[in-house]
Amino acid sequence: MEKEGVTSGATFRSSTLCEEAIKKAIEGRFDVIRRRNDKEKVQLKCGRSGKYRPHRVDSSRTTRTKKTECPFRINLRRENGSDSIRVSSLSLTHNHDLHPHHSTLSTSSRRLTVDERALALSMKKAGASVPTIRRFLMQRRLSTTLRNSECADDHGDSPDIPHGPAIMATKDVQNALQTETAKEKSVDISNMLNFLADTDRFIMKIRVAEITGCLEDVFWINKVQRQLFSRFPEVLIIDSTFKTNRFNLPLVVMTSIDGNGNSFVSGMALLSREDSESFSWMLHAFVSAHTNLVVQQVQTVITDGDLALTDHMVTNYFPNSKR
């Protein structure tokens, strides 16, 4: 640690430089877990610190645990709200053996880097299977390891990864893809809501879960569609497609027919579930987007036979219609 400047009272210009120095000093001999106490304090602990606590009191665990209550600690503190990081205290003692090849087997080393995650997601979108992605990333890691070794030999230094590339499992790639896909969906939904929030172009209704506060259902119609439906409200066709979009949510498309026999979209909704409660909310949102006079003129409602969309529900919102 002292060789890399990681001593008690040492100051680094940024948290990135500090953690890079600590990582280089550790040389991959053990896992490091990060515990943030508050915005100004961070504690780095050995992956084998702490004590195993069973999830159940009556647990009859017979297998071994890696927890040894290791006392290794490095406490970091931000200097007066600046970017500088100071090592406030540290304890470099371990109560277990350090494996020189641990860096190729540890869970933290198996995790995909930011570049690897982006590359894996691009390959997945292109249709590559998870085993194929894993093989490609492992070959990429091996090439990087060999290149680093050659550069180190040329300069007379020891290579950064002396024991070969970290082994990644297929499950590691799957977990990374699931995380990145969830991030994309969250961003896409946010962008969609921001786009539909333009009140000059759209009428949007949303439903949020009372307990969790999570978004459940979205209904929208643009002003042109609303104007068309007010002129041709006689026929309403309701059809839902199950999980054919990137959000894996039922998409309900409501269409109508104009005076020339051409169909036009008169409303759309993304629902969290295909049940009576969700359909009832969607019909209420649709009706509230139009005047009562227009709703009274709906004569025929055609559905795809979904049992959740009952006759009673349709006649309740469109009293003069036939299904």
PDB file of C-alpha atoms in Angstrom:
ATOM      1  CA  MET A   1       0.000   0.000   0.000  1.00  0.00           C
ATOM      2  CA  GLU A   2       2.777   2.442   0.893  1.00  0.00           C
ATOM      3  CA  LYS A   3       4.371   1.889  -2.528  1.00  0.00           C
ATOM      4  CA  GLU A   4       1.243   3.305  -4.190  1.00  0.00           C
ATOM      5  CA  GLY A   5       0.928   6.162  -1.683  1.00  0.00           C
ATOM      6  CA  VAL A   6      -2.016   4.667   0.186  1.00  0.00           C
ATOM      7  CA  THR A   7      -1.157   5.618   3.755  1.00  0.00           C
ATOM      8  CA  SER A   8      -3.048   7.176   6.622  1.00  0.00           C
ATOM      9  CA  GLY A   9      -3.478  10.889   5.924  1.00  0.00           C
ATOM     10  CA  ALA A  10      -2.634  10.581   2.207  1.00  0.00           C
ATOM     11  CA  THR A  11      -4.659  12.853  -0.104  1.00  0.00           C
ATOM     12  CA  PHE A  12      -5.696  12.205  -3.705  1.00  0.00           C
ATOM     13  CA  ARG A  13      -7.056  14.747  -6.192  1.00  0.00           C
ATOM     14  CA  SER A  14     -10.164  12.667  -6.923  1.00  0.00           C
ATOM     15  CA  SER A  15     -11.948   9.509  -5.799  1.00  0.00           C
ATOM     16  CA  THR A  16     -11.062   7.871  -9.136  1.00  0.00           C
ATOM     17  CA  LEU A  17      -7.316   8.347  -8.603  1.00  0.00           C
ATOM     18  CA  CYS A  18      -7.627   7.127  -5.025  1.00  0.00           C
ATOM     19  CA  GLU A  19      -9.489   3.930  -5.937  1.00  0.00           C
ATOM     20  CA  GLU A  20      -7.131   3.245  -8.856  1.00  0.00           C
ATOM     21  CA  ALA A  21      -4.154   3.448  -6.480  1.00  0.00           C
ATOM     22  CA  ILE A  22      -5.852   1.108  -3.999  1.00  0.00           C
ATOM     23  CA  LYS A  23      -6.777  -1.323  -6.754  1.00  0.00           C
ATOM     24  CA  LYS A  24      -3.209  -1.388  -8.036  1.00  0.00           C
ATOM     25  CA  ALA A  25      -1.849  -1.901  -4.519  1.00  0.00           C
ATOM     26  CA  ILE A  26      -4.217  -4.816  -3.864  1.00  0.00           C
ATOM     27  CA  GLU A  27      -3.071  -6.557  -7.071  1.00  0.00           C
ATOM     28  CA  GLY A  28      -6.263  -8.563  -7.215  1.00  0.00           C
ATOM     29  CA  ARG A  29      -5.383 -10.728  -4.207  1.00  0.00           C
ATOM     30  CA  PHE A  30      -8.789 -10.258  -2.538  1.00  0.00           C
ATOM     31  CA  ASP A  31     -12.222  -8.743  -3.143  1.00  0.00           C
ATOM     32  CA  VAL A  32     -12.984  -5.215  -1.982  1.00  0.00           C
ATOM     33  CA  ILE A  33     -16.514  -4.126  -1.134  1.00  0.00           C
ATOM     34  CA  ARG A  34     -17.563  -0.520  -0.862  1.00  0.00           C
ATOM     35  CA  ARG A  35     -19.729   0.883   1.943  1.00  0.00           C
ATOM     36  CA  ARG A  36     -20.888   4.509   1.701  1.00  0.00           C
ATOM     37  CA  ASN A  37     -21.781   5.920   5.104  1.00  0.00           C
ATOM     38  CA  ASP A  38     -22.814   9.333   3.757  1.00  0.00           C
ATOM     39  CA  LYS A  39     -21.915  11.744   0.953  1.00  0.00           C
ATOM     40  CA  GLU A  40     -18.558  12.591   2.550  1.00  0.00           C
ATOM     41  CA  LYS A  41     -17.400   9.186   3.844  1.00  0.00           C
ATOM     42  CA  VAL A  42     -16.646   5.881   2.107  1.00  0.00           C
ATOM     43  CA  GLN A  43     -15.330   2.679   3.661  1.00  0.00           C
ATOM     44  CA  LEU A  44     -13.537  -0.042   1.696  1.00  0.00           C
ATOM     45  CA  LYS A  45     -13.643  -3.481   3.305  1.00  0.00           C
ATOM     46  CA  CYS A  46     -12.325  -6.932   2.471  1.00  0.00           C
ATOM     47  CA  GLY A  47     -14.834  -9.184   0.752  1.00  0.00           C
ATOM     48  CA  ARG A  48     -14.446 -11.648   3.612  1.00  0.00           C
ATOM     49  CA  SER A  49     -15.271  -9.114   6.331  1.00  0.00           C
ATOM     50  CA  GLY A  50     -18.353  -9.479   8.451  1.00  0.00           C
ATOM     51  CA  LYS A  51     -20.003 -12.575   9.846  1.00  0.00           C
ATOM     52  CA  TYR A  52     -22.397 -14.965   8.157  1.00  0.00           C
ATOM     53  CA  ARG A  53     -25.954 -14.470   9.353  1.00  0.00           C
ATOM     54  CA  PRO A  54     -28.539 -17.077   8.306  1.00  0.00           C
ATOM     55  CA  HIS A  55     -31.748 -15.780   6.767  1.00  0.00           C
ATOM     56  CA  ARG A  56     -33.732 -18.143   8.965  1.00  0.00           C
ATOM     57  CA  VAL A  57     -33.239 -18.849  12.652  1.00  0.00           C
ATOM     58  CA  ASP A  58     -33.780 -22.573  12.157  1.00  0.00           C
ATOM     59  CA  SER A  59     -31.330 -22.734   9.239  1.00  0.00           C
ATOM     60  CA  SER A  60     -29.294 -25.941   9.227  1.00  0.00           C
ATOM     61  CA  ARG A  61     -26.436 -24.718   7.029  1.00  0.00           C
ATOM     62  CA  THR A  62     -23.676 -27.286   6.605  1.00  0.00           C
ATOM     63  CA  THR A  63     -21.625 -25.621   3.860  1.00  0.00           C
ATOM     64  CA  ARG A  64     -18.733 -23.276   4.569  1.00  0.00           C
ATOM     65  CA  THR A  65     -18.908 -19.497   4.304  1.00  0.00           C
ATOM     66  CA  LYS A  66     -16.208 -17.142   3.001  1.00  0.00           C
ATOM     67  CA  LYS A  67     -16.902 -14.680   5.828  1.00  0.00           C
ATOM     68  CA  THR A  68     -14.056 -14.629   8.359  1.00  0.00           C
ATOM     69  CA  GLU A  69     -14.683 -11.239  10.051  1.00  0.00           C
ATOM     70  CA  CYS A  70     -11.567  -9.916   8.290  1.00  0.00           C
ATOM     71  CA  PRO A  71     -10.446  -6.614   9.916  1.00  0.00           C
ATOM     72  CA  PHE A  72      -9.120  -5.017   6.682  1.00  0.00           C
ATOM     73  CA  ARG A  73     -10.490  -1.454   6.408  1.00  0.00           C
ATOM     74  CA  ILE A  74      -9.704   1.719   4.476  1.00  0.00           C
ATOM     75  CA  ASN A  75     -11.728   4.803   5.483  1.00  0.00           C
ATOM     76  CA  LEU A  76     -11.931   7.641   2.966  1.00  0.00           C
ATOM     77  CA  ARG A  77     -13.251  11.156   3.550  1.00  0.00           C
ATOM     78  CA  ARG A  78     -13.929  13.983   1.115  1.00  0.00           C
ATOM     79  CA  GLU A  79     -11.982  17.134   1.921  1.00  0.00           C
ATOM     80  CA  ASN A  80     -14.308  20.074   2.774  1.00  0.00           C
ATOM     81  CA  GLY A  81     -16.783  19.403  -0.030  1.00  0.00           C
ATOM     82  CA  SER A  82     -14.048  19.399  -2.713  1.00  0.00           C
ATOM     83  CA  ASP A  83     -13.090  16.583  -5.098  1.00  0.00           C
ATOM     84  CA  SER A  84     -10.021  15.690  -3.025  1.00  0.00           C
ATOM     85  CA  ILE A  85     -10.137  12.412  -1.077  1.00  0.00           C
ATOM     86  CA  ARG A  86      -8.158  11.809   2.115  1.00  0.00           C
ATOM     87  CA  VAL A  87      -7.354   8.424   3.668  1.00  0.00           C
ATOM     88  CA  SER A  88      -8.543   9.124   7.207  1.00  0.00           C
ATOM     89  CA  SER A  89      -7.580   5.721   8.659  1.00  0.00           C
ATOM     90  CA  LEU A  90      -6.750   2.207   7.547  1.00  0.00           C
ATOM     91  CA  SER A  91      -6.132  -1.296   8.837  1.00  0.00           C
ATOM     92  CA  LEU A  92      -4.276  -3.538   6.392  1.00  0.00           C
ATOM     93  CA  THR A  93      -4.388  -6.738   8.427  1.00  0.00           C
ATOM     94  CA  HIS A  94      -6.092  -9.878   7.112  1.00  0.00           C
ATOM     95  CA  ASN A  95      -7.005 -12.996   9.100  1.00  0.00           C
ATOM     96  CA  HIS A  96      -6.998 -15.272   6.037  1.00  0.00           C
ATOM     97  CA  ASP A  97      -4.597 -16.277   3.287  1.00  0.00           C
ATOM     98  CA  LEU A  98      -4.342 -14.103   0.175  1.00  0.00           C
ATOM     99  CA  HIS A  99      -4.518 -16.044  -3.081  1.00  0.00           C
ATOM    100  CA  PRO A 100      -2.160 -14.727  -5.811  1.00  0.00           C
ATOM    101  CA  HIS A 101      -4.581 -15.904  -8.542  1.00  0.00           C
ATOM    102  CA  HIS A 102      -7.696 -14.566  -6.840  1.00  0.00           C
ATOM    103  CA  SER A 103      -8.177 -11.818  -9.448  1.00  0.00           C
ATOM    104  CA  THR A 104      -9.090 -14.356 -12.141  1.00  0.00           C
ATOM    105  CA  LEU A 105     -11.756 -16.057 -10.013  1.00  0.00           C
ATOM    106  CA  SER A 106     -13.358 -13.402  -7.800  1.00  0.00           C
ATOM    107  CA  THR A 107     -16.915 -12.232  -8.304  1.00  0.00           C
ATOM    108  CA  SER A 108     -15.898  -8.587  -8.596  1.00  0.00           C
ATOM    109  CA  SER A 109     -13.353  -9.382 -11.333  1.00  0.00           C
ATOM    110  CA  ARG A 110     -15.881 -11.428 -13.289  1.00  0.00           C
ATOM    111  CA  ARG A 111     -18.220  -8.451 -13.600  1.00  0.00           C
ATOM    112  CA  LEU A 112     -18.375  -6.879 -17.033  1.00  0.00           C
ATOM    113  CA  THR A 113     -16.801  -3.459 -17.492  1.00  0.00           C
ATOM    114  CA  VAL A 114     -18.735  -0.503 -18.938  1.00  0.00           C
ATOM    115  CA  ASP A 115     -17.256  -1.129 -22.405  1.00  0.00           C
ATOM    116  CA  GLU A 116     -18.014  -4.845 -22.204  1.00  0.00           C
ATOM    117  CA  ARG A 117     -21.618  -4.149 -21.168  1.00  0.00           C
ATOM    118  CA  ALA A 118     -22.147  -1.802 -24.119  1.00  0.00           C
ATOM    119  CA  LEU A 119     -20.567  -4.297 -26.502  1.00  0.00           C
ATOM    120  CA  ALA A 120     -22.638  -7.194 -25.123  1.00  0.00           C
ATOM    121  CA  LEU A 121     -25.853  -5.186 -25.501  1.00  0.00           C
ATOM    122  CA  SER A 122     -25.003  -4.289 -29.107  1.00  0.00           C
ATOM    123  CA  MET A 123     -24.298  -7.947 -29.924  1.00  0.00           C
ATOM    124  CA  LYS A 124     -27.563  -9.013 -28.261  1.00  0.00           C
ATOM    125  CA  LYS A 125     -29.527  -6.524 -30.361  1.00  0.00           C
ATOM    126  CA  ALA A 126     -27.797  -7.910 -33.454  1.00  0.00           C
ATOM    127  CA  GLY A 127     -29.110 -11.377 -32.603  1.00  0.00           C
ATOM    128  CA  ALA A 128     -26.056 -12.991 -30.980  1.00  0.00           C
ATOM    129  CA  SER A 129     -26.692 -15.631 -28.306  1.00  0.00           C
ATOM    130  CA  VAL A 130     -25.402 -15.242 -24.744  1.00  0.00           C
ATOM    131  CA  PRO A 131     -22.792 -18.071 -25.097  1.00  0.00           C
ATOM    132  CA  THR A 132     -21.503 -16.423 -28.289  1.00  0.00           C
ATOM    133  CA  ILE A 133     -21.227 -13.057 -26.533  1.00  0.00           C
ATOM    134  CA  ARG A 134     -19.368 -14.676 -23.618  1.00  0.00           C
ATOM    135  CA  ARG A 135     -16.855 -16.386 -25.919  1.00  0.00           C
ATOM    136  CA  PHE A 136     -16.192 -13.129 -27.775  1.00  0.00           C
ATOM    137  CA  LEU A 137     -15.691 -11.149 -24.560  1.00  0.00           C
ATOM    138  CA  MET A 138     -13.344 -13.790 -23.146  1.00  0.00           C
ATOM    139  CA  GLN A 139     -11.252 -13.700 -26.331  1.00  0.00           C
ATOM    140  CA  ARG A 140     -11.220  -9.912 -26.068  1.00  0.00           C
ATOM    141  CA  ARG A 141     -10.018 -10.095 -22.456  1.00  0.00           C
ATOM    142  CA  LEU A 142      -7.321 -12.596 -23.410  1.00  0.00           C
ATOM    143  CA  SER A 143      -6.082 -10.317 -26.206  1.00  0.00           C
ATOM    144  CA  THR A 144      -5.934  -7.389 -23.779  1.00  0.00           C
ATOM    145  CA  THR A 145      -4.017  -9.487 -21.261  1.00  0.00           C
ATOM    146  CA  LEU A 146      -1.442 -10.587 -23.837  1.00  0.00           C
ATOM    147  CA  ARG A 147      -1.055  -7.020 -25.111  1.00  0.00           C
ATOM    148  CA  ASN A 148      -0.499  -5.703 -21.573  1.00  0.00           C
ATOM    149  CA  SER A 149       2.049  -8.442 -20.902  1.00  0.00           C
ATOM    150  CA  GLU A 150       3.994  -7.591 -24.054  1.00  0.00           C
ATOM    151  CA  CYS A 151       4.026  -3.889 -23.205  1.00  0.00           C
ATOM    152  CA  ALA A 152       5.202  -4.644 -19.666  1.00  0.00           C
ATOM    153  CA  ASP A 153       7.999  -6.894 -20.926  1.00  0.00           C
ATOM    154  CA  ASP A 154       9.178  -4.188 -23.347  1.00  0.00           C
ATOM    155  CA  HIS A 155       9.478  -1.690 -20.483  1.00  0.00           C
ATOM    156  CA  GLY A 156      10.881  -4.179 -17.991  1.00  0.00           C
ATOM    157  CA  ASP A 157       7.802  -3.901 -15.742  1.00  0.00           C
ATOM    158  CA  SER A 158       5.470  -6.561 -14.400  1.00  0.00           C
ATOM    159  CA  PRO A 159       2.216  -6.862 -16.400  1.00  0.00           C
ATOM    160  CA  ASP A 160      -0.973  -5.382 -14.980  1.00  0.00           C
ATOM    161  CA  ILE A 161      -2.771  -8.750 -15.225  1.00  0.00           C
ATOM    162  CA  PRO A 162      -0.089 -11.323 -14.474  1.00  0.00           C
ATOM    163  CA  HIS A 163      -2.320 -14.357 -13.989  1.00  0.00           C
ATOM    164  CA  GLY A 164      -4.494 -14.222 -17.107  1.00  0.00           C
ATOM    165  CA  PRO A 165      -7.906 -12.700 -17.780  1.00  0.00           C
ATOM    166  CA  ALA A 166     -10.701 -12.985 -15.234  1.00  0.00           C
ATOM    167  CA  ILE A 167     -13.064 -15.825 -16.041  1.00  0.00           C
ATOM    168  CA  MET A 168     -16.630 -14.752 -16.730  1.00  0.00           C
ATOM    169  CA  ALA A 169     -19.573 -17.142 -16.553  1.00  0.00           C
ATOM    170  CA  THR A 170     -22.575 -17.182 -18.868  1.00  0.00           C
ATOM    171  CA  LYS A 171     -24.666 -16.024 -15.903  1.00  0.00           C
ATOM    172  CA  ASP A 172     -22.450 -12.937 -15.543  1.00  0.00           C
ATOM    173  CA  VAL A 173     -23.251 -11.958 -19.134  1.00  0.00           C
ATOM    174  CA  GLN A 174     -26.967 -12.613 -18.609  1.00  0.00           C
ATOM    175  CA  ASN A 175     -27.038 -10.462 -15.465  1.00  0.00           C
ATOM    176  CA  ALA A 176     -25.245  -7.614 -17.243  1.00  0.00           C
ATOM    177  CA  LEU A 177     -27.651  -7.770 -20.210  1.00  0.00           C
ATOM    178  CA  GLN A 178     -30.681  -7.734 -17.907  1.00  0.00           C
ATOM    179  CA  THR A 179     -29.335  -4.696 -16.062  1.00  0.00           C
ATOM    180  CA  GLU A 180     -28.550  -2.753 -19.239  1.00  0.00           C
ATOM    181  CA  THR A 181     -31.907  -3.648 -20.828  1.00  0.00           C
ATOM    182  CA  ALA A 182     -33.756  -2.447 -17.717  1.00  0.00           C
ATOM    183  CA  LYS A 183     -31.831   0.861 -17.858  1.00  0.00           C
ATOM    184  CA  GLU A 184     -32.773   1.330 -21.518  1.00  0.00           C
ATOM    185  CA  LYS A 185     -36.442   0.624 -20.818  1.00  0.00           C
ATOM    186  CA  SER A 186     -36.476   3.138 -17.981  1.00  0.00           C
ATOM    187  CA  VAL A 187     -34.954   5.809 -20.222  1.00  0.00           C
ATOM    188  CA  ASP A 188     -37.315   4.970 -23.109  1.00  0.00           C
ATOM    189  CA  ILE A 189     -40.427   5.200 -20.928  1.00  0.00           C
ATOM    190  CA  SER A 190     -39.242   8.533 -19.550  1.00  0.00           C
ATOM    191  CA  ASN A 191     -38.641   9.839 -23.089  1.00  0.00           C
ATOM    192  CA  MET A 192     -42.064   8.590 -24.193  1.00  0.00           C
ATOM    193  CA  LEU A 193     -43.839  10.369 -21.325  1.00  0.00           C
ATOM    194  CA  ASN A 194     -41.913  13.579 -22.008  1.00  0.00           C
ATOM    195  CA  PHE A 195     -42.925  13.371 -25.682  1.00  0.00           C
ATOM    196  CA  LEU A 196     -46.605  12.752 -24.875  1.00  0.00           C
ATOM    197  CA  ALA A 197     -46.632  15.544 -22.281  1.00  0.00           C
ATOM    198  CA  ASP A 198     -46.912  18.094 -25.109  1.00  0.00           C
ATOM    199  CA  THR A 199     -50.478  19.281 -24.423  1.00  0.00           C
ATOM    200  CA  ASP A 200     -50.620  21.137 -27.737  1.00  0.00           C
ATOM    201  CA  ARG A 201     -50.437  17.811 -29.595  1.00  0.00           C
ATOM    202  CA  PHE A 202     -51.559  15.066 -27.213  1.00  0.00           C
ATOM    203  CA  ILE A 203     -54.055  14.197 -24.519  1.00  0.00           C
ATOM    204  CA  MET A 204     -52.404  11.764 -22.083  1.00  0.00           C
ATOM    205  CA  LYS A 205     -53.737   9.943 -19.047  1.00  0.00           C
ATOM    206  CA  ILE A 206     -51.582   7.895 -16.670  1.00  0.00           C
ATOM    207  CA  ARG A 207     -52.305   5.599 -13.737  1.00  0.00           C
ATOM    208  CA  VAL A 208     -49.825   5.138 -10.891  1.00  0.00           C
ATOM    209  CA  ALA A 209     -49.826   2.383  -8.258  1.00  0.00           C
ATOM    210  CA  GLU A 210     -51.014   3.732  -4.907  1.00  0.00           C
ATOM    211  CA  ILE A 211     -48.507   1.847  -2.746  1.00  0.00           C
ATOM    212  CA  THR A 212     -45.312   1.758  -4.837  1.00  0.00           C
ATOM    213  CA  GLY A 213     -45.875   4.913  -6.899  1.00  0.00           C
ATOM    214  CA  CYS A 214     -44.788   3.032 -10.044  1.00  0.00           C
ATOM    215  CA  LEU A 215     -46.298   3.794 -13.432  1.00  0.00           C
ATOM    216  CA  GLU A 216     -48.890   1.158 -14.397  1.00  0.00           C
ATOM    217  CA  ASP A 217     -50.939   2.316 -17.402  1.00  0.00           C
ATOM    218  CA  VAL A 218     -50.699   5.031 -20.057  1.00  0.00           C
ATOM    219  CA  PHE A 219     -53.395   6.195 -22.489  1.00  0.00           C
ATOM    220  CA  TRP A 220     -52.873   8.808 -25.198  1.00  0.00           C
ATOM    221  CA  ILE A 221     -54.556  10.324 -28.212  1.00  0.00           C
ATOM    222  CA  ASN A 222     -53.401  13.213 -30.372  1.00  0.00           C
ATOM    223  CA  LYS A 223     -55.552  16.188 -31.286  1.00  0.00           C
ATOM    224  CA  VAL A 224     -55.995  15.103 -34.945  1.00  0.00           C
ATOM    225  CA  GLN A 225     -57.238  11.661 -33.894  1.00  0.00           C
ATOM    226  CA  ARG A 226     -59.614  13.273 -31.412  1.00  0.00           C
ATOM    227  CA  GLN A 227     -61.001  15.555 -34.108  1.00  0.00           C
ATOM    228  CA  LEU A 228     -61.464  12.638 -36.533  1.00  0.00           C
ATOM    229  CA  PHE A 229     -63.292  10.556 -33.921  1.00  0.00           C
ATOM    230  CA  SER A 230     -65.618  13.433 -33.120  1.00  0.00           C
ATOM    231  CA  ARG A 231     -66.678  13.396 -36.813  1.00  0.00           C
ATOM    232  CA  PHE A 232     -66.862   9.588 -37.181  1.00  0.00           C
ATOM    233  CA  PRO A 233     -67.681   8.083 -33.764  1.00  0.00           C
ATOM    234  CA  GLU A 234     -70.098   5.377 -34.927  1.00  0.00           C
ATOM    235  CA  VAL A 235     -67.670   2.412 -34.883  1.00  0.00           C
ATOM    236  CA  LEU A 236     -64.961   1.678 -32.299  1.00  0.00           C
ATOM    237  CA  ILE A 237     -62.610  -1.309 -32.686  1.00  0.00           C
ATOM    238  CA  ILE A 238     -60.540  -2.355 -29.656  1.00  0.00           C
ATOM    239  CA  ASP A 239     -57.666  -4.761 -30.192  1.00  0.00           C
ATOM    240  CA  SER A 240     -54.733  -5.634 -27.928  1.00  0.00           C
ATOM    241  CA  THR A 241     -51.379  -7.114 -28.903  1.00  0.00           C
ATOM    242  CA  PHE A 242     -49.576  -9.009 -26.131  1.00  0.00           C
ATOM    243  CA  LYS A 243     -45.933  -8.062 -25.475  1.00  0.00           C
ATOM    244  CA  THR A 244     -44.981  -7.234 -29.066  1.00  0.00           C
ATOM    245  CA  ASN A 245     -43.166  -4.038 -27.980  1.00  0.00           C
ATOM    246  CA  ARG A 246     -39.830  -3.521 -26.251  1.00  0.00           C
ATOM    247  CA  PHE A 247     -41.571  -2.835 -22.928  1.00  0.00           C
ATOM    248  CA  ASN A 248     -43.200  -6.320 -22.970  1.00  0.00           C
ATOM    249  CA  LEU A 249     -46.546  -4.703 -22.131  1.00  0.00           C
ATOM    250  CA  PRO A 250     -49.962  -5.212 -23.739  1.00  0.00           C
ATOM    251  CA  LEU A 251     -50.528  -2.480 -26.333  1.00  0.00           C
ATOM    252  CA  VAL A 252     -54.194  -1.654 -26.928  1.00  0.00           C
ATOM    253  CA  VAL A 253     -54.989   0.042 -30.242  1.00  0.00           C
ATOM    254  CA  MET A 254     -58.419   1.677 -30.665  1.00  0.00           C
ATOM    255  CA  THR A 255     -59.436   2.339 -34.255  1.00  0.00           C
ATOM    256  CA  SER A 256     -62.484   3.766 -36.014  1.00  0.00           C
ATOM    257  CA  ILE A 257     -63.756   4.059 -39.611  1.00  0.00           C
ATOM    258  CA  ASP A 258     -64.289   7.315 -41.517  1.00  0.00           C
ATOM    259  CA  GLY A 259     -66.864   8.138 -44.201  1.00  0.00           C
ATOM    260  CA  ASN A 260     -64.706   6.604 -46.969  1.00  0.00           C
ATOM    261  CA  GLY A 261     -64.333   3.277 -45.205  1.00  0.00           C
ATOM    262  CA  ASN A 262     -60.740   3.953 -44.163  1.00  0.00           C
ATOM    263  CA  SER A 263     -59.632   3.153 -40.635  1.00  0.00           C
ATOM    264  CA  PHE A 264     -57.808   5.579 -38.361  1.00  0.00           C
ATOM    265  CA  VAL A 265     -56.348   5.305 -34.867  1.00  0.00           C
ATOM    266  CA  SER A 266     -58.596   6.866 -32.252  1.00  0.00           C
ATOM    267  CA  GLY A 267     -56.564   6.049 -29.139  1.00  0.00           C
ATOM    268  CA  MET A 268     -53.724   3.905 -27.772  1.00  0.00           C
ATOM    269  CA  ALA A 269     -52.790   2.523 -24.376  1.00  0.00           C
ATOM    270  CA  LEU A 270     -49.984   0.585 -22.718  1.00  0.00           C
ATOM    271  CA  LEU A 271     -51.381  -1.524 -19.877  1.00  0.00           C
ATOM    272  CA  SER A 272     -49.564  -3.351 -17.122  1.00  0.00           C
ATOM    273  CA  ARG A 273     -52.136  -6.157 -17.132  1.00  0.00           C
ATOM    274  CA  GLU A 274     -54.964  -7.420 -19.322  1.00  0.00           C
ATOM    275  CA  ASP A 275     -57.625  -7.534 -16.615  1.00  0.00           C
ATOM    276  CA  SER A 276     -61.002  -5.908 -16.018  1.00  0.00           C
ATOM    277  CA  GLU A 277     -59.554  -3.149 -13.831  1.00  0.00           C
ATOM    278  CA  SER A 278     -57.013  -2.072 -16.465  1.00  0.00           C
ATOM    279  CA  PHE A 279     -59.544  -2.168 -19.317  1.00  0.00           C
ATOM    280  CA  SER A 280     -62.047  -0.213 -17.243  1.00  0.00           C
ATOM    281  CA  TRP A 281     -59.438   2.477 -16.534  1.00  0.00           C
ATOM    282  CA  MET A 282     -58.538   2.630 -20.245  1.00  0.00           C
ATOM    283  CA  LEU A 283     -62.176   3.071 -21.342  1.00  0.00           C
ATOM    284  CA  HIS A 284     -62.671   5.755 -18.701  1.00  0.00           C
ATOM    285  CA  ALA A 285     -59.563   7.573 -19.992  1.00  0.00           C
ATOM    286  CA  PHE A 286     -60.857   7.296 -23.563  1.00  0.00           C
ATOM    287  CA  VAL A 287     -64.315   8.616 -22.662  1.00  0.00           C
ATOM    288  CA  SER A 288     -62.889  11.492 -20.618  1.00  0.00           C
ATOM    289  CA  ALA A 289     -60.843  12.586 -23.645  1.00  0.00           C
ATOM    290  CA  HIS A 290     -64.062  13.218 -25.617  1.00  0.00           C
ATOM    291  CA  THR A 291     -67.249  15.137 -25.050  1.00  0.00           C
ATOM    292  CA  ASN A 292     -70.320  13.328 -23.766  1.00  0.00           C
ATOM    293  CA  LEU A 293     -72.143  14.079 -27.044  1.00  0.00           C
ATOM    294  CA  VAL A 294     -69.500  12.225 -29.073  1.00  0.00           C
ATOM    295  CA  VAL A 295     -69.512   9.207 -26.721  1.00  0.00           C
ATOM    296  CA  GLN A 296     -73.291   8.932 -27.009  1.00  0.00           C
ATOM    297  CA  GLN A 297     -72.952   8.505 -30.789  1.00  0.00           C
ATOM    298  CA  VAL A 298     -70.870   5.294 -30.579  1.00  0.00           C
ATOM    299  CA  GLN A 299     -73.126   2.602 -32.067  1.00  0.00           C
ATOM    300  CA  THR A 300     -70.866  -0.452 -32.501  1.00  0.00           C
ATOM    301  CA  VAL A 301     -67.937  -1.643 -30.398  1.00  0.00           C
ATOM    302  CA  ILE A 302     -65.842  -4.515 -31.797  1.00  0.00           C
ATOM    303  CA  THR A 303     -63.378  -6.310 -29.504  1.00  0.00           C
ATOM    304  CA  ASP A 304     -61.063  -9.303 -29.889  1.00  0.00           C
ATOM    305  CA  GLY A 305     -63.154 -11.425 -27.541  1.00  0.00           C
ATOM    306  CA  ASP A 306     -61.034 -10.791 -24.445  1.00  0.00           C
ATOM    307  CA  LEU A 307     -62.985 -12.064 -21.439  1.00  0.00           C
ATOM    308  CA  ALA A 308     -61.721  -9.171 -19.297  1.00  0.00           C
ATOM    309  CA  LEU A 309     -63.488  -6.690 -21.591  1.00  0.00           C
ATOM    310  CA  THR A 310     -67.062  -7.589 -20.620  1.00  0.00           C
ATOM    311  CA  ASP A 311     -70.302  -6.552 -22.317  1.00  0.00           C
ATOM    312  CA  HIS A 312     -71.383  -4.794 -19.132  1.00  0.00           C
ATOM    313  CA  MET A 313     -68.177  -2.723 -19.135  1.00  0.00           C
ATOM    314  CA  VAL A 314     -68.664  -1.657 -22.772  1.00  0.00           C
ATOM    315  CA  THR A 315     -72.321  -0.687 -22.340  1.00  0.00           C
ATOM    316  CA  ASN A 316     -71.442   1.169 -19.140  1.00  0.00           C
ATOM    317  CA  TYR A 317     -69.134   3.555 -21.029  1.00  0.00           C
ATOM    318  CA  PHE A 318     -70.980   3.484 -24.390  1.00  0.00           C
ATOM    319  CA  PRO A 319     -74.678   3.157 -23.472  1.00  0.00           C
ATOM    320  CA  ASN A 320     -76.003   3.372 -27.051  1.00  0.00           C
ATOM    321  CA  SER A 321     -73.607   0.809 -28.501  1.00  0.00           C
ATOM    322  CA  LYS A 322     -73.836  -2.858 -29.417  1.00  0.00           C
ATOM    323  CA  ARG A 323     -70.980  -5.258 -29.048  1.00  0.00           C
TER     324      ARG A 323
END
